Short mmCIF file of C-alpha atoms in Angstrom, two decimals:
data_model
loop_
_atom_site.label_atom_id
_atom_site.label_comp_id
_atom_site.label_asym_id
_atom_site.label_seq_id
_atom_site.Cartn_x
_atom_site.Cartn_y
_atom_site.Cartn_z
CA MET B 1305 53.31 111.07 98.37
CA LEU B 1306 54.39 110.76 101.78
CA PRO B 1307 58.87 109.65 102.28
CA ALA B 1308 59.04 106.60 102.46
CA TYR B 1309 60.93 106.37 105.92
CA ILE B 1310 56.85 107.88 107.28
CA LEU B 1311 55.33 105.69 105.01
CA VAL B 1312 57.26 102.17 106.40
CA THR B 1313 56.75 103.51 110.36
CA LYS B 1314 52.46 103.43 108.90
CA TYR B 1315 53.23 99.88 107.84
CA MET B 1316 55.19 98.98 111.62
CA ARG B 1317 52.88 100.63 113.26
CA GLY B 1318 49.42 98.02 110.97
CA TRP B 1319 51.42 95.05 110.87
CA HIS B 1320 51.33 95.36 114.84
CA PHE B 1321 47.62 97.03 114.54
CA PHE B 1322 47.48 93.26 112.80
CA MET B 1323 48.81 91.18 114.75
CA LYS B 1324 46.77 92.72 117.75
CA LEU B 1325 43.20 91.85 115.60
CA LYS B 1326 44.42 88.13 114.60
CA GLY B 1327 45.37 87.25 118.39
CA ARG B 1328 41.73 88.22 118.98
CA ALA B 1329 40.48 86.12 116.11
CA SER B 1330 42.60 83.31 117.18
CA ALA B 1331 40.91 84.20 120.73
CA ASP B 1332 36.79 83.55 119.54
CA SER B 1333 37.96 80.14 118.11
CA SER B 1334 35.48 78.62 120.62
CA LYS B 1335 32.34 80.65 120.08
CA PRO B 1336 29.74 78.90 117.57
CA VAL B 1337 30.20 79.25 114.41
CA ARG B 1338 28.82 83.00 113.03
CA ALA B 1339 31.20 83.92 116.14
CA GLY B 1340 33.83 81.72 114.26
CA MET B 1341 33.35 83.64 110.50
CA SER B 1342 32.89 87.23 112.47
CA ALA B 1343 36.96 85.57 113.13
CA VAL B 1344 37.66 84.54 109.45
CA LYS B 1345 36.38 87.73 108.04
CA LYS B 1346 38.38 89.80 110.27
CA LYS B 1347 41.53 87.12 109.14
CA ILE B 1348 40.87 89.12 105.53
CA ILE B 1349 40.32 92.07 106.15
CA VAL B 1350 43.26 92.68 108.23
CA THR B 1351 45.35 90.73 105.71
CA LEU B 1352 44.64 93.41 102.92
CA THR B 1353 45.03 95.92 104.89
CA GLY B 1354 48.74 94.64 105.89
CA SER B 1355 48.92 94.07 102.37
CA ALA B 1356 47.93 97.75 101.00
CA LEU B 1357 50.42 98.88 103.69
CA ILE B 1358 53.07 96.80 102.70
CA ILE B 1359 52.51 98.44 98.98
CA CYS B 1360 52.15 101.76 99.74
CA ALA B 1361 55.65 101.73 101.68
CA PHE B 1362 57.51 99.82 98.79
CA VAL B 1363 56.06 102.73 96.48
CA GLY B 1364 57.20 105.24 99.02
CA ILE B 1365 60.53 103.80 99.11
CA GLU B 1366 61.41 105.63 95.56
CA GLN B 1367 61.23 109.34 96.87
CA LYS B 1368 64.86 110.11 98.03
CA LEU B 1369 65.21 110.02 101.73
CA PRO B 1370 66.45 114.18 103.21
CA GLU B 1371 70.13 114.67 102.56
CA GLN B 1372 72.64 113.45 104.23
CA LYS B 1373 75.76 116.00 104.73
CA PRO B 1374 78.86 114.40 104.34
CA ILE B 1375 81.26 113.80 107.39
CA VAL B 1376 84.33 116.36 106.67
CA LEU B 1377 87.57 115.35 108.90
CA GLU B 1378 90.42 117.66 108.91
CA THR B 1379 93.65 115.88 107.75
CA VAL B 1380 95.53 117.32 110.42
CA ASN B 1381 94.71 119.20 114.37
CA ASP B 1382 96.60 122.19 113.08
CA GLN B 1383 95.92 124.18 116.45
CA GLN B 1384 98.03 126.51 117.65
CA PRO B 1385 99.64 126.32 120.81
CA GLU B 1386 98.13 128.40 123.62
CA GLU B 1387 98.80 132.17 124.01
CA GLY B 1388 101.72 132.27 126.02
CA LYS B 1389 102.22 128.73 126.28
CA SER B 1390 105.97 128.24 124.78
CA ALA B 1391 107.12 124.88 122.98
CA PRO B 1392 108.93 122.59 125.31
CA PHE B 1393 112.08 122.67 123.74
CA GLU B 1394 113.59 124.31 120.35
CA VAL B 1395 115.29 122.85 117.43
CA GLU B 1396 117.80 124.34 114.99
CA ALA B 1397 116.02 124.36 112.36
CA LYS B 1398 114.44 127.29 109.94
CA GLY B 1399 110.79 125.42 110.18
CA ALA B 1400 110.01 121.90 112.39
CA VAL B 1401 106.73 120.13 113.43
CA LEU B 1402 106.37 116.57 115.10
CA ILE B 1403 102.72 115.28 114.79
CA ASP B 1404 100.54 112.31 115.37
CA ALA B 1405 100.56 109.69 112.45
CA ASP B 1406 97.18 108.40 113.24
CA THR B 1407 95.47 111.57 114.25
CA GLY B 1408 97.55 114.22 112.65
CA GLN B 1409 97.32 115.83 116.28
CA VAL B 1410 100.16 118.59 116.56
CA LEU B 1411 102.72 117.57 119.60
CA PHE B 1412 105.39 120.39 118.66
CA GLN B 1413 105.33 123.57 116.23
CA GLN B 1414 108.47 126.02 115.61
CA ASP B 1415 107.34 127.93 112.36
CA SER B 1416 105.55 125.12 111.21
CA HIS B 1417 104.06 127.61 108.82
CA LYS B 1418 106.60 129.25 106.88
CA GLU B 1419 107.23 129.06 103.82
CA LEU B 1420 111.19 127.50 103.08
CA PRO B 1421 112.66 125.74 99.50
CA LEU B 1422 112.28 121.33 99.97
CA ALA B 1423 114.45 120.04 98.27
CA SER B 1424 113.88 116.26 97.49
CA VAL B 1425 111.18 116.19 100.31
CA THR B 1426 109.06 117.39 97.16
CA LYS B 1427 108.74 113.79 96.16
CA VAL B 1428 106.78 112.62 98.76
CA MET B 1429 103.92 114.46 97.32
CA THR B 1430 105.29 112.43 93.78
CA MET B 1431 104.41 109.23 95.15
CA LEU B 1432 101.91 109.41 96.61
CA LEU B 1433 100.17 110.59 93.31
CA VAL B 1434 101.80 107.67 91.74
CA MET B 1435 100.34 105.70 94.91
CA GLU B 1436 96.58 106.85 94.00
CA ALA B 1437 97.20 106.59 90.58
CA ALA B 1438 98.03 102.82 91.14
CA ASP B 1439 94.73 102.43 93.91
CA SER B 1440 91.76 103.64 92.01
CA GLY B 1441 93.34 101.27 89.05
CA LYS B 1442 94.76 103.91 86.91
CA ILE B 1443 98.44 102.40 87.13
CA SER B 1444 100.00 99.24 87.75
CA LEU B 1445 102.95 98.53 89.65
CA GLU B 1446 104.24 96.15 87.61
CA ASP B 1447 103.13 98.70 84.48
CA GLN B 1448 106.42 98.88 81.96
CA VAL B 1449 107.43 103.28 82.13
CA THR B 1450 109.49 103.88 79.13
CA ILE B 1451 112.28 106.22 79.43
CA SER B 1452 111.86 109.98 77.70
CA GLU B 1453 114.76 111.98 76.64
CA ARG B 1454 113.46 114.98 79.08
CA ALA B 1455 114.01 112.05 82.53
CA ALA B 1456 117.02 111.04 81.69
CA SER B 1457 118.49 114.40 81.33
CA MET B 1458 117.68 115.55 84.42
CA GLY B 1459 120.84 116.31 86.96
CA GLY B 1460 122.20 115.69 90.97
CA SER B 1461 120.62 112.19 91.98
CA GLN B 1462 119.22 109.90 90.02
CA MET B 1463 120.11 105.94 89.10
CA TYR B 1464 121.37 106.98 85.14
CA MET B 1465 118.63 105.54 83.35
CA GLU B 1466 119.15 106.15 79.15
CA VAL B 1467 116.80 107.32 76.66
CA GLY B 1468 114.29 103.88 75.66
CA GLU B 1469 114.99 101.98 78.56
CA THR B 1470 111.92 100.69 80.15
CA HIS B 1471 111.30 99.84 84.12
CA THR B 1472 108.14 98.76 86.31
CA VAL B 1473 106.57 101.43 87.73
CA ALA B 1474 107.60 99.87 91.42
CA GLU B 1475 111.12 99.67 89.97
CA LEU B 1476 111.12 103.49 89.54
CA MET B 1477 109.45 103.93 92.83
CA LYS B 1478 112.03 102.11 94.25
CA GLY B 1479 114.24 104.38 93.05
CA VAL B 1480 112.80 107.51 94.13
CA ALA B 1481 112.39 106.27 97.79
CA MET B 1482 116.27 105.18 98.33
CA ALA B 1483 118.33 107.01 96.00
CA SER B 1484 115.69 110.35 95.57
CA ALA B 1485 115.77 109.95 91.60
CA ASN B 1486 115.42 112.67 90.08
CA ASP B 1487 114.66 111.05 86.45
CA GLY B 1488 112.45 108.85 88.39
CA CYS B 1489 110.47 111.34 89.24
CA VAL B 1490 110.05 112.96 85.60
CA ALA B 1491 109.18 109.22 84.60
CA LEU B 1492 106.65 108.59 86.33
CA ALA B 1493 104.87 111.86 86.62
CA GLU B 1494 104.65 111.17 83.00
CA TYR B 1495 103.55 107.70 82.59
CA VAL B 1496 100.86 108.77 84.73
CA ALA B 1497 100.18 112.02 83.75
CA GLY B 1498 101.24 112.72 80.23
CA SER B 1499 103.89 115.42 80.82
CA GLU B 1500 105.53 116.36 83.75
CA GLU B 1501 103.60 119.81 83.73
CA ILE B 1502 100.41 117.98 83.86
CA PHE B 1503 102.42 116.27 86.33
CA VAL B 1504 102.53 119.36 88.39
CA GLU B 1505 99.15 121.00 88.07
CA ARG B 1506 97.66 117.94 90.09
CA MET B 1507 100.79 117.28 92.79
CA ASN B 1508 98.95 121.31 93.15
CA GLU B 1509 95.43 120.48 92.74
CA ARG B 1510 95.63 117.68 95.92
CA ALA B 1511 97.62 120.01 98.01
CA ARG B 1512 94.78 122.01 97.87
CA GLU B 1513 92.98 119.00 98.85
CA LEU B 1514 94.34 118.22 101.74
CA GLY B 1515 94.68 121.67 103.27
CA MET B 1516 98.05 122.31 102.56
CA ARG B 1517 97.97 126.35 102.00
CA ASP B 1518 101.48 127.10 102.72
CA THR B 1519 102.87 124.91 99.33
CA HIS B 1520 103.57 125.89 95.50
CA PHE B 1521 105.19 123.10 93.85
CA VAL B 1522 106.98 123.71 89.60
CA ASN B 1523 107.93 120.87 88.94
CA THR B 1524 108.37 117.14 90.59
CA ASN B 1525 111.86 116.47 92.31
CA GLY B 1526 112.80 119.50 93.94
CA LEU B 1527 115.42 120.88 91.77
CA PRO B 1528 115.91 124.21 92.71
CA VAL B 1529 113.63 126.82 90.13
CA ALA B 1530 111.52 129.67 91.99
CA GLU B 1531 108.39 129.43 93.76
CA HIS B 1532 108.65 126.06 94.79
CA TYR B 1533 108.25 126.34 98.55
CA SER B 1534 106.28 124.50 101.09
CA SER B 1535 106.24 124.28 104.62
CA ALA B 1536 107.10 121.85 107.15
CA TYR B 1537 103.07 121.04 108.47
CA ASP B 1538 102.49 120.47 105.05
CA ILE B 1539 104.78 118.10 104.23
CA ALA B 1540 103.45 116.61 107.62
CA VAL B 1541 100.60 116.28 106.24
CA MET B 1542 101.84 115.09 102.75
CA SER B 1543 104.30 112.99 104.72
CA LYS B 1544 101.07 111.55 107.28
CA GLU B 1545 98.66 110.73 104.18
CA LEU B 1546 101.81 108.55 101.68
CA TYR B 1547 102.47 106.64 104.67
CA ARG B 1548 98.56 104.86 104.33
CA HIS B 1549 100.06 102.39 101.27
CA GLU B 1550 101.82 100.25 103.20
CA GLU B 1551 104.14 99.15 99.91
CA VAL B 1552 106.01 101.76 100.55
CA HIS B 1553 106.74 101.19 104.03
CA THR B 1554 109.05 98.49 102.36
CA TRP B 1555 111.34 100.92 100.16
CA PHE B 1556 111.35 103.47 102.70
CA THR B 1557 113.11 100.66 105.32
CA THR B 1558 115.49 99.10 103.61
CA TRP B 1559 118.89 99.86 103.08
CA GLN B 1560 121.07 98.70 100.70
CA ASP B 1561 119.75 96.69 97.10
CA THR B 1562 120.72 97.03 93.19
CA ILE B 1563 118.40 97.98 89.79
CA THR B 1564 119.30 96.74 86.96
CA VAL B 1565 120.16 99.71 84.36
CA GLY B 1566 120.58 100.40 80.55
CA LEU B 1567 119.82 99.32 77.12
CA PRO B 1568 119.28 96.06 76.14
CA GLY B 1569 123.50 94.42 75.35
CA LYS B 1570 124.06 97.40 77.67
CA GLU B 1571 122.81 96.28 81.55
CA LYS B 1572 124.53 96.95 84.72
CA GLU B 1573 123.64 96.77 88.20
CA PHE B 1574 123.11 100.07 89.57
CA GLY B 1575 123.39 99.67 93.54
CA LEU B 1576 120.83 101.90 95.71
CA THR B 1577 121.92 103.07 98.88
CA ASN B 1578 118.95 104.96 101.11
CA THR B 1579 119.10 108.80 101.86
CA ASN B 1580 117.41 108.02 105.58
CA LYS B 1581 120.57 106.75 108.07
CA LEU B 1582 117.97 107.18 110.76
CA ILE B 1583 116.33 104.05 109.31
CA ARG B 1584 119.42 102.55 110.96
CA GLN B 1585 120.48 104.84 113.38
CA TYR B 1586 117.27 105.98 115.17
CA GLN B 1587 114.54 102.75 117.52
CA GLY B 1588 112.00 102.50 115.13
CA CYS B 1589 112.67 104.71 112.74
CA ASP B 1590 110.80 103.30 108.32
CA GLY B 1591 110.89 106.40 106.59
CA ILE B 1592 110.06 109.12 105.01
CA LYS B 1593 112.21 111.47 102.51
CA THR B 1594 115.48 113.12 102.93
CA GLY B 1595 116.63 116.42 100.98
CA PHE B 1596 118.76 119.28 100.19
CA THR B 1597 120.05 122.32 97.92
CA SER B 1598 122.46 124.84 98.90
CA ASP B 1599 119.30 126.15 98.83
CA ALA B 1600 117.53 124.19 101.23
CA GLY B 1601 119.82 123.67 103.47
CA TYR B 1602 118.62 119.64 105.17
CA CYS B 1603 115.87 118.79 105.13
CA LEU B 1604 113.59 115.26 106.13
CA SER B 1605 110.27 114.29 107.05
CA ALA B 1606 110.88 110.91 109.07
CA SER B 1607 108.65 108.65 110.52
CA ALA B 1608 109.30 106.34 113.67
CA CYS B 1609 106.91 103.68 115.09
CA ARG B 1610 107.30 101.76 117.67
CA GLY B 1611 104.34 99.39 119.08
CA ASP B 1612 100.97 101.28 118.07
CA THR B 1613 102.68 104.83 118.56
CA ARG B 1614 103.32 106.50 115.00
CA PHE B 1615 105.34 110.01 115.08
CA ILE B 1616 106.33 112.20 111.76
CA ALA B 1617 108.85 114.43 112.52
CA VAL B 1618 109.91 117.16 109.89
CA ALA B 1619 112.75 119.48 109.93
CA LEU B 1620 113.69 122.02 107.51
CA GLY B 1621 116.44 123.95 106.79
CA CYS B 1622 119.09 122.58 108.92
CA GLU B 1623 122.88 123.28 108.37
CA THR B 1624 124.29 119.77 108.06
CA SER B 1625 123.81 116.31 108.26
CA PRO B 1626 123.98 114.94 111.07
CA LYS B 1627 122.64 118.21 112.69
CA ARG B 1628 119.75 117.12 110.51
CA ASN B 1629 119.15 113.94 111.99
CA ALA B 1630 119.96 114.86 115.69
CA GLU B 1631 116.97 117.88 115.62
CA VAL B 1632 114.21 115.13 113.92
CA ALA B 1633 115.32 112.84 116.83
CA LYS B 1634 114.71 114.88 119.74
CA MET B 1635 111.45 115.57 118.57
CA LEU B 1636 111.10 112.08 118.61
CA ASP B 1637 112.26 111.42 121.37
CA TYR B 1638 109.77 113.96 123.17
CA GLY B 1639 106.48 111.94 121.90
CA PHE B 1640 107.49 108.45 122.60
CA ALA B 1641 108.37 110.05 125.83
CA ASN B 1642 104.87 111.80 126.80
CA TYR B 1643 102.89 109.85 124.66
CA GLU B 1644 100.97 106.82 123.86
CA THR B 1645 98.54 105.22 121.02
CA THR B 1646 94.87 103.83 122.40
CA VAL B 1647 93.85 101.83 119.80
CA VAL B 1648 89.56 101.98 120.29
CA ALA B 1649 89.07 99.65 116.55
CA GLU B 1650 91.03 97.86 113.67
CA LYS B 1651 89.91 98.73 110.39
CA GLY B 1652 86.73 96.70 109.48
CA GLU B 1653 85.36 95.98 113.03
CA VAL B 1654 82.59 95.74 113.74
CA ILE B 1655 81.24 97.89 116.39
CA LYS B 1656 77.75 97.25 116.15
CA LYS B 1657 74.42 95.04 114.01
CA VAL B 1658 72.18 97.76 111.95
CA LYS B 1659 68.54 96.44 111.66
CA VAL B 1660 66.92 97.46 107.58
CA GLU B 1661 63.67 96.73 107.91
CA ILE B 1662 63.27 96.48 103.73
CA GLY B 1663 66.32 95.35 102.51
CA THR B 1664 68.11 91.89 101.34
CA PRO B 1665 69.78 91.15 104.17
CA GLN B 1666 67.51 93.14 106.71
CA GLU B 1667 70.71 93.48 108.67
CA VAL B 1668 73.99 95.30 107.94
CA GLN B 1669 77.07 95.38 110.43
CA ALA B 1670 78.77 99.35 111.14
CA VAL B 1671 82.34 98.73 111.14
CA ALA B 1672 84.84 101.14 111.75
CA ALA B 1673 85.95 102.69 108.24
CA GLU B 1674 89.14 102.86 109.25
CA LYS B 1675 91.73 102.15 112.44
CA ILE B 1676 90.66 104.15 114.82
CA THR B 1677 92.95 105.78 117.40
CA VAL B 1678 93.61 108.08 120.48
CA LEU B 1679 96.69 109.95 121.13
CA THR B 1680 96.48 110.16 124.95
CA GLU B 1681 99.91 111.71 127.41
CA LYS B 1682 101.17 108.60 128.93
CA GLY B 1683 98.93 107.30 131.91
CA SER B 1684 95.67 108.96 131.02
CA SER B 1685 94.36 106.42 128.46
CA GLY B 1686 91.93 105.35 131.34
CA ASP B 1687 89.31 108.65 130.28
CA ILE B 1688 88.76 107.94 126.54
CA LYS B 1689 85.94 106.94 126.18
CA SER B 1690 83.90 106.45 123.05
CA LYS B 1691 80.14 105.40 121.96
CA VAL B 1692 78.02 105.62 118.46
CA LYS B 1693 75.45 106.71 116.92
CA LEU B 1694 73.53 105.07 114.03
CA ASN B 1695 72.12 106.83 111.32
CA ASP B 1696 68.07 107.25 111.94
CA ASN B 1697 67.24 106.24 108.17
CA VAL B 1698 69.79 104.26 106.19
CA PRO B 1699 69.28 104.99 102.55
CA LEU B 1700 68.48 102.47 100.38
CA PRO B 1701 69.82 100.47 98.13
CA LEU B 1702 73.15 100.33 100.28
CA LYS B 1703 76.47 99.71 98.83
CA LYS B 1704 79.31 98.58 101.08
CA GLY B 1705 81.59 100.98 102.37
CA ASP B 1706 78.37 104.03 103.02
CA GLU B 1707 77.83 106.17 106.25
CA VAL B 1708 75.37 104.46 108.26
CA GLY B 1709 76.46 105.79 111.95
CA LYS B 1710 79.31 108.19 113.71
CA LEU B 1711 81.78 106.87 116.68
CA PHE B 1712 82.36 109.55 118.94
CA ILE B 1713 85.63 109.58 120.78
CA TYR B 1714 85.41 111.65 124.72
CA ARG B 1715 88.15 112.33 126.86
CA GLY B 1716 86.08 112.68 129.86
CA ASP B 1717 83.19 114.83 129.04
CA GLU B 1718 84.67 116.06 125.97
CA LYS B 1719 84.39 114.86 122.20
CA ILE B 1720 88.29 115.04 121.02
CA ALA B 1721 87.24 112.94 117.63
CA GLU B 1722 84.55 111.66 115.91
CA TYR B 1723 84.83 108.56 113.09
CA SER B 1724 82.37 107.70 110.10
CA LEU B 1725 81.52 103.46 110.58
CA ALA B 1726 80.56 101.93 106.91
CA ALA B 1727 78.22 99.22 106.52
CA ASP B 1728 80.12 95.95 105.52
CA ARG B 1729 77.89 94.69 102.86
CA ASP B 1730 75.65 96.35 100.28
CA VAL B 1731 71.53 96.33 100.85
CA LYS B 1732 69.48 96.55 98.09
CA LYS B 1733 65.30 97.26 98.37
CA ALA B 1734 63.34 93.65 98.92
CA SER B 1735 60.45 93.77 96.69
CA PHE B 1736 57.10 93.17 97.21
CA GLY B 1737 57.42 90.29 97.32
CA GLU B 1738 60.06 89.67 99.48
CA LEU B 1739 57.76 92.25 101.75
CA MET B 1740 54.60 89.93 101.36
CA SER B 1741 56.71 86.35 101.81
CA ARG B 1742 58.26 88.14 105.21
CA MET B 1743 54.35 88.92 106.02
CA PHE B 1744 53.14 85.73 106.08
CA LYS B 1745 55.83 83.84 108.00
CA ARG B 1746 54.64 85.94 110.46
CA ILE B 1747 51.21 85.49 110.05
#
């Protein structure tokens, strides 16, 4: 049997032919009775022919359409600077990088792929997996988590929770984000995966999925241990992914708060103070995570937003906390001084209508699957253009969110990016009765 799209094409051609014959039959209505009878016969014949074509098309729908290859979008643009082209400045860090938080474009890098200890910046991945578990419905931010003996025994920065007390996932996440709570990390890992060891395996698996080639995790909190490392670039990748989850923004931007800890009857208020001083010192800074151990030095993954432009800057291995903050601020200053973001489309914005002749409904909107932005050097945003290409064949049934086309972004004549356009609703195959009804309504 022929593929469905060929049968439907034949049907549509037959339909146009049918309408022409119908018009001719109508034009002959002034002729004698015999000619009128002939016209009636023509109507019957072409109607039956049209019905047969619809049946063929309907049956042919069951055949598989050509398989569409999925779009693979890189998490970040990891292009190295041109050979011989020096970075515009230097930072006093063992590894550093500045990226655009929307597109992942690398704007500055210095030893950005060097494998280094990352201390509590590890918790970016821990928090990412918890948020993804919540988004998938596996857990809820309001779920109660019981603190285990292992979680309570963690040293370093912590919330000093006791074995057996309970907290919501949201409370533990707040403690991790603000106070860098090591005990909170272990408790969350055990709740999400069953054990910290299984959770760490998932951390490494997610790192591979994100293309983090310079990373290996051994624990959830970054306490010193052999073979636990990452790079400035990889940290920017996971930070970019974490910041897609809007719930974390509140935790990262809160300077001080309190949480009640302790077993029933022994509760006490524990003060939380954000370890990231840049949220108070740098305009637009709204995250993300600090870290320090004697091996790792002072580390920071920071985000800052002004208007539609957001950057992520990472510095590892700085000598002091003030130096860490100053070097990160230097990178962010460079970004905001030289680049700006052009918003091409907001998430869910309608880009174009798509006709689905044999579907119900017969029309679907192609919408932006995500916020589409382009980072340009200041003053050059006028060179940005976009083009839409809808898929030639729309497989049915169509689910909301399925790809129906692409949006290509150009700088002048150069294509610089492409994004998926998604269906804004479900579309099912039209039934035989619906197709017949549509045909007769046009007669």
